[in-house]
Every structure is written in C-alpha cells, then in structure tokens.
Amino acid sequence: MTTKPTLLLALALAATASLQAADYPQWGGGNTRNMVSDEKGLPIDFDPGKKYGPKAAPKIAGRLRPNAEEANKQPGAEDIDMSTTKNCLWVAKLGSQTYGTPVIANGQVYVGTNNESPRNDK
C-alpha cells in the first residue's frame, strides 16, 4: 500500500523540479559553460519607456534599486540616455573594476566589484 503514495510523491517532486527557472550559477552558465541560457521565451528587445514591474528592477543588499530612469539621474550616469538606449532594462553604477562575470541566482544578479563608486545610502 505504501508504494502508490511513494510513487505519487516522487512524480510530484519530479514535476516541480522541471518547473524551476534556470540559474546562471557560474562563469559560462551551467556545467556546459557554453554561455547559452536554457530559458525559453527570453525577450529579444526591451523598450526603455515600458514599465516592466517590480521584478524587473534590480535589488542590491535586499533594497529595491531605482528604475532605469531614476538610476540615470545618479551621479556618474549622466552619459546614459535611456530614451535612446536599446535593450537596456535597468542600470546600476558599479565600482571602477568588476571581477568575473555576473551570476544570476534566485531572481537576483550578483556582480563582484571593488565598490569604488559612491554608495547611495537611501
């Protein structure tokens, strides 16, 4: 009698595992390191004037960063014109040197930097 519930549990766990979004946990992506995401339905173009919702805005240290229009007003970002920039959903000012490639995990983008850039203490 315990075989049927165990089988149903195993099938349910297998189904939920296949529904997860793919992270980009290391340089080059997953174990293949071919720089290609396995995600389906990724956007090809971003409209800088469109509102994409709160999940599109990056978080840094758990705080929601400003959208691209607001981030463009930050010191040092004056040279970015979001009305003419193509395929840029948001911007974030980094230090003068970054280390490695961005890592995407759990809906967050992580970038190693020396933080030489002034911080926004808001």
mmCIF file with all atom_site columns, C-alpha atoms in Angstrom:
data_model
loop_
_atom_site.group_PDB
_atom_site.id
_atom_site.type_symbol
_atom_site.label_atom_id
_atom_site.label_alt_id
_atom_site.label_comp_id
_atom_site.label_asym_id
_atom_site.label_entity_id
_atom_site.label_seq_id
_atom_site.pdbx_PDB_ins_code
_atom_site.Cartn_x
_atom_site.Cartn_y
_atom_site.Cartn_z
_atom_site.occupancy
_atom_site.B_iso_or_equiv
_atom_site.pdbx_formal_charge
_atom_site.auth_seq_id
_atom_site.auth_comp_id
_atom_site.auth_asym_id
_atom_site.auth_atom_id
_atom_site.pdbx_PDB_model_num
ATOM 1   C CA . MET A 1 1   ? 0.000  0.000  0.000   1.00 0.00 ? 1   MET A CA 1
ATOM 2   C CA . THR A 1 2   ? 2.864  2.436  0.591   1.00 0.00 ? 2   THR A CA 1
ATOM 3   C CA . THR A 1 3   ? 4.140  2.031  -2.969  1.00 0.00 ? 3   THR A CA 1
ATOM 4   C CA . LYS A 1 4   ? 1.376  4.130  -4.550  1.00 0.00 ? 4   LYS A CA 1
ATOM 5   C CA . PRO A 1 5   ? 1.797  7.213  -2.261  1.00 0.00 ? 5   PRO A CA 1
ATOM 6   C CA . THR A 1 6   ? 5.578  6.994  -2.629  1.00 0.00 ? 6   THR A CA 1
ATOM 7   C CA . LEU A 1 7   ? 5.269  6.856  -6.415  1.00 0.00 ? 7   LEU A CA 1
ATOM 8   C CA . LEU A 1 8   ? 2.876  9.827  -6.427  1.00 0.00 ? 8   LEU A CA 1
ATOM 9   C CA . LEU A 1 9   ? 5.249  11.825 -4.221  1.00 0.00 ? 9   LEU A CA 1
ATOM 10  C CA . ALA A 1 10  ? 8.194  11.010 -6.491  1.00 0.00 ? 10  ALA A CA 1
ATOM 11  C CA . LEU A 1 11  ? 6.222  12.087 -9.581  1.00 0.00 ? 11  LEU A CA 1
ATOM 12  C CA . ALA A 1 12  ? 5.149  15.335 -7.902  1.00 0.00 ? 12  ALA A CA 1
ATOM 13  C CA . LEU A 1 13  ? 8.736  16.155 -6.910  1.00 0.00 ? 13  LEU A CA 1
ATOM 14  C CA . ALA A 1 14  ? 9.999  15.388 -10.412 1.00 0.00 ? 14  ALA A CA 1
ATOM 15  C CA . ALA A 1 15  ? 7.332  17.652 -11.923 1.00 0.00 ? 15  ALA A CA 1
ATOM 16  C CA . THR A 1 16  ? 8.173  20.595 -9.652  1.00 0.00 ? 16  THR A CA 1
ATOM 17  C CA . ALA A 1 17  ? 11.900 20.229 -10.322 1.00 0.00 ? 17  ALA A CA 1
ATOM 18  C CA . SER A 1 18  ? 11.305 20.668 -14.045 1.00 0.00 ? 18  SER A CA 1
ATOM 19  C CA . LEU A 1 19  ? 9.314  23.885 -13.458 1.00 0.00 ? 19  LEU A CA 1
ATOM 20  C CA . GLN A 1 20  ? 12.151 25.837 -11.852 1.00 0.00 ? 20  GLN A CA 1
ATOM 21  C CA . ALA A 1 21  ? 13.810 28.669 -13.748 1.00 0.00 ? 21  ALA A CA 1
ATOM 22  C CA . ALA A 1 22  ? 17.418 28.056 -14.652 1.00 0.00 ? 22  ALA A CA 1
ATOM 23  C CA . ASP A 1 23  ? 20.015 29.942 -12.644 1.00 0.00 ? 23  ASP A CA 1
ATOM 24  C CA . TYR A 1 24  ? 23.346 31.062 -14.071 1.00 0.00 ? 24  TYR A CA 1
ATOM 25  C CA . PRO A 1 25  ? 25.465 29.903 -11.120 1.00 0.00 ? 25  PRO A CA 1
ATOM 26  C CA . GLN A 1 26  ? 28.963 30.077 -12.565 1.00 0.00 ? 26  GLN A CA 1
ATOM 27  C CA . TRP A 1 27  ? 31.038 31.566 -15.342 1.00 0.00 ? 27  TRP A CA 1
ATOM 28  C CA . GLY A 1 28  ? 29.610 30.472 -18.669 1.00 0.00 ? 28  GLY A CA 1
ATOM 29  C CA . GLY A 1 29  ? 26.295 29.335 -17.248 1.00 0.00 ? 29  GLY A CA 1
ATOM 30  C CA . GLY A 1 30  ? 25.811 25.764 -16.116 1.00 0.00 ? 30  GLY A CA 1
ATOM 31  C CA . ASN A 1 31  ? 28.113 22.789 -16.361 1.00 0.00 ? 31  ASN A CA 1
ATOM 32  C CA . THR A 1 32  ? 28.341 23.123 -20.161 1.00 0.00 ? 32  THR A CA 1
ATOM 33  C CA . ARG A 1 33  ? 29.808 26.647 -19.827 1.00 0.00 ? 33  ARG A CA 1
ATOM 34  C CA . ASN A 1 34  ? 28.680 27.470 -23.354 1.00 0.00 ? 34  ASN A CA 1
ATOM 35  C CA . MET A 1 35  ? 27.351 30.966 -22.470 1.00 0.00 ? 35  MET A CA 1
ATOM 36  C CA . VAL A 1 36  ? 23.852 29.958 -23.636 1.00 0.00 ? 36  VAL A CA 1
ATOM 37  C CA . SER A 1 37  ? 20.792 30.122 -21.391 1.00 0.00 ? 37  SER A CA 1
ATOM 38  C CA . ASP A 1 38  ? 18.382 27.179 -21.493 1.00 0.00 ? 38  ASP A CA 1
ATOM 39  C CA . GLU A 1 39  ? 15.479 29.505 -20.640 1.00 0.00 ? 39  GLU A CA 1
ATOM 40  C CA . LYS A 1 40  ? 12.670 29.723 -23.194 1.00 0.00 ? 40  LYS A CA 1
ATOM 41  C CA . GLY A 1 41  ? 10.768 32.875 -24.160 1.00 0.00 ? 41  GLY A CA 1
ATOM 42  C CA . LEU A 1 42  ? 13.518 35.346 -23.262 1.00 0.00 ? 42  LEU A CA 1
ATOM 43  C CA . PRO A 1 43  ? 12.869 38.851 -24.609 1.00 0.00 ? 43  PRO A CA 1
ATOM 44  C CA . ILE A 1 44  ? 14.923 39.951 -27.586 1.00 0.00 ? 44  ILE A CA 1
ATOM 45  C CA . ASP A 1 45  ? 14.245 43.678 -27.228 1.00 0.00 ? 45  ASP A CA 1
ATOM 46  C CA . PHE A 1 46  ? 13.477 45.929 -24.263 1.00 0.00 ? 46  PHE A CA 1
ATOM 47  C CA . ASP A 1 47  ? 11.545 49.160 -24.637 1.00 0.00 ? 47  ASP A CA 1
ATOM 48  C CA . PRO A 1 48  ? 13.133 51.746 -22.306 1.00 0.00 ? 48  PRO A CA 1
ATOM 49  C CA . GLY A 1 49  ? 9.796  53.556 -21.924 1.00 0.00 ? 49  GLY A CA 1
ATOM 50  C CA . LYS A 1 50  ? 7.823  50.475 -20.851 1.00 0.00 ? 50  LYS A CA 1
ATOM 51  C CA . LYS A 1 51  ? 7.145  49.658 -17.204 1.00 0.00 ? 51  LYS A CA 1
ATOM 52  C CA . TYR A 1 52  ? 8.114  46.034 -16.580 1.00 0.00 ? 52  TYR A CA 1
ATOM 53  C CA . GLY A 1 53  ? 7.040  45.734 -12.951 1.00 0.00 ? 53  GLY A CA 1
ATOM 54  C CA . PRO A 1 54  ? 8.917  45.365 -9.659  1.00 0.00 ? 54  PRO A CA 1
ATOM 55  C CA . LYS A 1 55  ? 10.671 42.095 -10.588 1.00 0.00 ? 55  LYS A CA 1
ATOM 56  C CA . ALA A 1 56  ? 12.448 43.857 -13.446 1.00 0.00 ? 56  ALA A CA 1
ATOM 57  C CA . ALA A 1 57  ? 14.163 46.317 -11.119 1.00 0.00 ? 57  ALA A CA 1
ATOM 58  C CA . PRO A 1 58  ? 17.344 45.021 -9.515  1.00 0.00 ? 58  PRO A CA 1
ATOM 59  C CA . LYS A 1 59  ? 17.821 44.735 -5.763  1.00 0.00 ? 59  LYS A CA 1
ATOM 60  C CA . ILE A 1 60  ? 21.095 45.445 -4.060  1.00 0.00 ? 60  ILE A CA 1
ATOM 61  C CA . ALA A 1 61  ? 21.526 44.169 -0.491  1.00 0.00 ? 61  ALA A CA 1
ATOM 62  C CA . GLY A 1 62  ? 17.789 43.438 -0.396  1.00 0.00 ? 62  GLY A CA 1
ATOM 63  C CA . ARG A 1 63  ? 16.800 47.011 -1.276  1.00 0.00 ? 63  ARG A CA 1
ATOM 64  C CA . LEU A 1 64  ? 14.990 47.823 -4.494  1.00 0.00 ? 64  LEU A CA 1
ATOM 65  C CA . ARG A 1 65  ? 17.178 49.854 -6.807  1.00 0.00 ? 65  ARG A CA 1
ATOM 66  C CA . PRO A 1 66  ? 15.693 52.731 -8.793  1.00 0.00 ? 66  PRO A CA 1
ATOM 67  C CA . ASN A 1 67  ? 14.339 52.020 -12.238 1.00 0.00 ? 67  ASN A CA 1
ATOM 68  C CA . ALA A 1 68  ? 16.441 52.937 -15.251 1.00 0.00 ? 68  ALA A CA 1
ATOM 69  C CA . GLU A 1 69  ? 15.040 56.463 -15.422 1.00 0.00 ? 69  GLU A CA 1
ATOM 70  C CA . GLU A 1 70  ? 15.842 57.130 -11.757 1.00 0.00 ? 70  GLU A CA 1
ATOM 71  C CA . ALA A 1 71  ? 19.212 55.360 -11.920 1.00 0.00 ? 71  ALA A CA 1
ATOM 72  C CA . ASN A 1 72  ? 20.125 57.540 -14.879 1.00 0.00 ? 72  ASN A CA 1
ATOM 73  C CA . LYS A 1 73  ? 19.899 60.544 -12.531 1.00 0.00 ? 73  LYS A CA 1
ATOM 74  C CA . GLN A 1 74  ? 22.527 59.052 -10.199 1.00 0.00 ? 74  GLN A CA 1
ATOM 75  C CA . PRO A 1 75  ? 25.971 60.716 -10.171 1.00 0.00 ? 75  PRO A CA 1
ATOM 76  C CA . GLY A 1 76  ? 28.191 59.293 -12.885 1.00 0.00 ? 76  GLY A CA 1
ATOM 77  C CA . ALA A 1 77  ? 25.299 58.026 -15.001 1.00 0.00 ? 77  ALA A CA 1
ATOM 78  C CA . GLU A 1 78  ? 24.726 61.289 -16.859 1.00 0.00 ? 78  GLU A CA 1
ATOM 79  C CA . ASP A 1 79  ? 26.122 59.823 -20.055 1.00 0.00 ? 79  ASP A CA 1
ATOM 80  C CA . ILE A 1 80  ? 23.368 57.168 -20.301 1.00 0.00 ? 80  ILE A CA 1
ATOM 81  C CA . ASP A 1 81  ? 20.329 58.351 -22.238 1.00 0.00 ? 81  ASP A CA 1
ATOM 82  C CA . MET A 1 82  ? 17.679 55.712 -21.543 1.00 0.00 ? 82  MET A CA 1
ATOM 83  C CA . SER A 1 83  ? 15.344 57.151 -24.171 1.00 0.00 ? 83  SER A CA 1
ATOM 84  C CA . THR A 1 84  ? 17.788 56.195 -26.911 1.00 0.00 ? 84  THR A CA 1
ATOM 85  C CA . THR A 1 85  ? 19.443 53.172 -25.306 1.00 0.00 ? 85  THR A CA 1
ATOM 86  C CA . LYS A 1 86  ? 18.343 49.878 -26.821 1.00 0.00 ? 86  LYS A CA 1
ATOM 87  C CA . ASN A 1 87  ? 17.920 46.634 -24.898 1.00 0.00 ? 87  ASN A CA 1
ATOM 88  C CA . CYS A 1 88  ? 18.788 48.120 -21.514 1.00 0.00 ? 88  CYS A CA 1
ATOM 89  C CA . LEU A 1 89  ? 16.148 47.423 -18.885 1.00 0.00 ? 89  LEU A CA 1
ATOM 90  C CA . TRP A 1 90  ? 17.972 48.997 -15.915 1.00 0.00 ? 90  TRP A CA 1
ATOM 91  C CA . VAL A 1 91  ? 21.346 50.384 -14.954 1.00 0.00 ? 91  VAL A CA 1
ATOM 92  C CA . ALA A 1 92  ? 23.406 50.157 -11.792 1.00 0.00 ? 92  ALA A CA 1
ATOM 93  C CA . LYS A 1 93  ? 26.578 52.101 -11.140 1.00 0.00 ? 93  LYS A CA 1
ATOM 94  C CA . LEU A 1 94  ? 29.468 49.805 -10.241 1.00 0.00 ? 94  LEU A CA 1
ATOM 95  C CA . GLY A 1 95  ? 32.969 50.399 -8.988  1.00 0.00 ? 95  GLY A CA 1
ATOM 96  C CA . SER A 1 96  ? 35.856 51.108 -11.308 1.00 0.00 ? 96  SER A CA 1
ATOM 97  C CA . GLN A 1 97  ? 36.637 47.401 -11.723 1.00 0.00 ? 97  GLN A CA 1
ATOM 98  C CA . THR A 1 98  ? 34.435 44.330 -11.800 1.00 0.00 ? 98  THR A CA 1
ATOM 99  C CA . TYR A 1 99  ? 35.533 40.801 -11.065 1.00 0.00 ? 99  TYR A CA 1
ATOM 100 C CA . GLY A 1 100 ? 34.306 37.826 -13.064 1.00 0.00 ? 100 GLY A CA 1
ATOM 101 C CA . THR A 1 101 ? 31.011 37.525 -14.832 1.00 0.00 ? 101 THR A CA 1
ATOM 102 C CA . PRO A 1 102 ? 27.589 38.380 -13.385 1.00 0.00 ? 102 PRO A CA 1
ATOM 103 C CA . VAL A 1 103 ? 25.953 35.465 -11.594 1.00 0.00 ? 103 VAL A CA 1
ATOM 104 C CA . ILE A 1 104 ? 22.177 35.076 -11.776 1.00 0.00 ? 104 ILE A CA 1
ATOM 105 C CA . ALA A 1 105 ? 20.545 33.081 -8.982  1.00 0.00 ? 105 ALA A CA 1
ATOM 106 C CA . ASN A 1 106 ? 17.106 33.130 -7.359  1.00 0.00 ? 106 ASN A CA 1
ATOM 107 C CA . GLY A 1 107 ? 15.981 36.101 -9.459  1.00 0.00 ? 107 GLY A CA 1
ATOM 108 C CA . GLN A 1 108 ? 18.975 38.232 -8.422  1.00 0.00 ? 108 GLN A CA 1
ATOM 109 C CA . VAL A 1 109 ? 22.004 39.426 -10.405 1.00 0.00 ? 109 VAL A CA 1
ATOM 110 C CA . TYR A 1 110 ? 25.297 39.439 -8.489  1.00 0.00 ? 110 TYR A CA 1
ATOM 111 C CA . VAL A 1 111 ? 28.371 41.318 -9.721  1.00 0.00 ? 111 VAL A CA 1
ATOM 112 C CA . GLY A 1 112 ? 31.698 41.449 -7.922  1.00 0.00 ? 112 GLY A CA 1
ATOM 113 C CA . THR A 1 113 ? 33.106 44.972 -7.799  1.00 0.00 ? 113 THR A CA 1
ATOM 114 C CA . ASN A 1 114 ? 35.591 46.986 -5.770  1.00 0.00 ? 114 ASN A CA 1
ATOM 115 C CA . ASN A 1 115 ? 32.812 49.419 -4.715  1.00 0.00 ? 115 ASN A CA 1
ATOM 116 C CA . GLU A 1 116 ? 34.967 52.419 -5.530  1.00 0.00 ? 116 GLU A CA 1
ATOM 117 C CA . SER A 1 117 ? 31.742 54.040 -6.701  1.00 0.00 ? 117 SER A CA 1
ATOM 118 C CA . PRO A 1 118 ? 29.994 56.293 -4.167  1.00 0.00 ? 118 PRO A CA 1
ATOM 119 C CA . ARG A 1 119 ? 27.138 54.498 -2.446  1.00 0.00 ? 119 ARG A CA 1
ATOM 120 C CA . ASN A 1 120 ? 23.557 55.641 -2.362  1.00 0.00 ? 120 ASN A CA 1
ATOM 121 C CA . ASP A 1 121 ? 22.700 55.493 1.352   1.00 0.00 ? 121 ASP A CA 1
ATOM 122 C CA . LYS A 1 122 ? 18.917 55.783 0.870   1.00 0.00 ? 122 LYS A CA 1
#
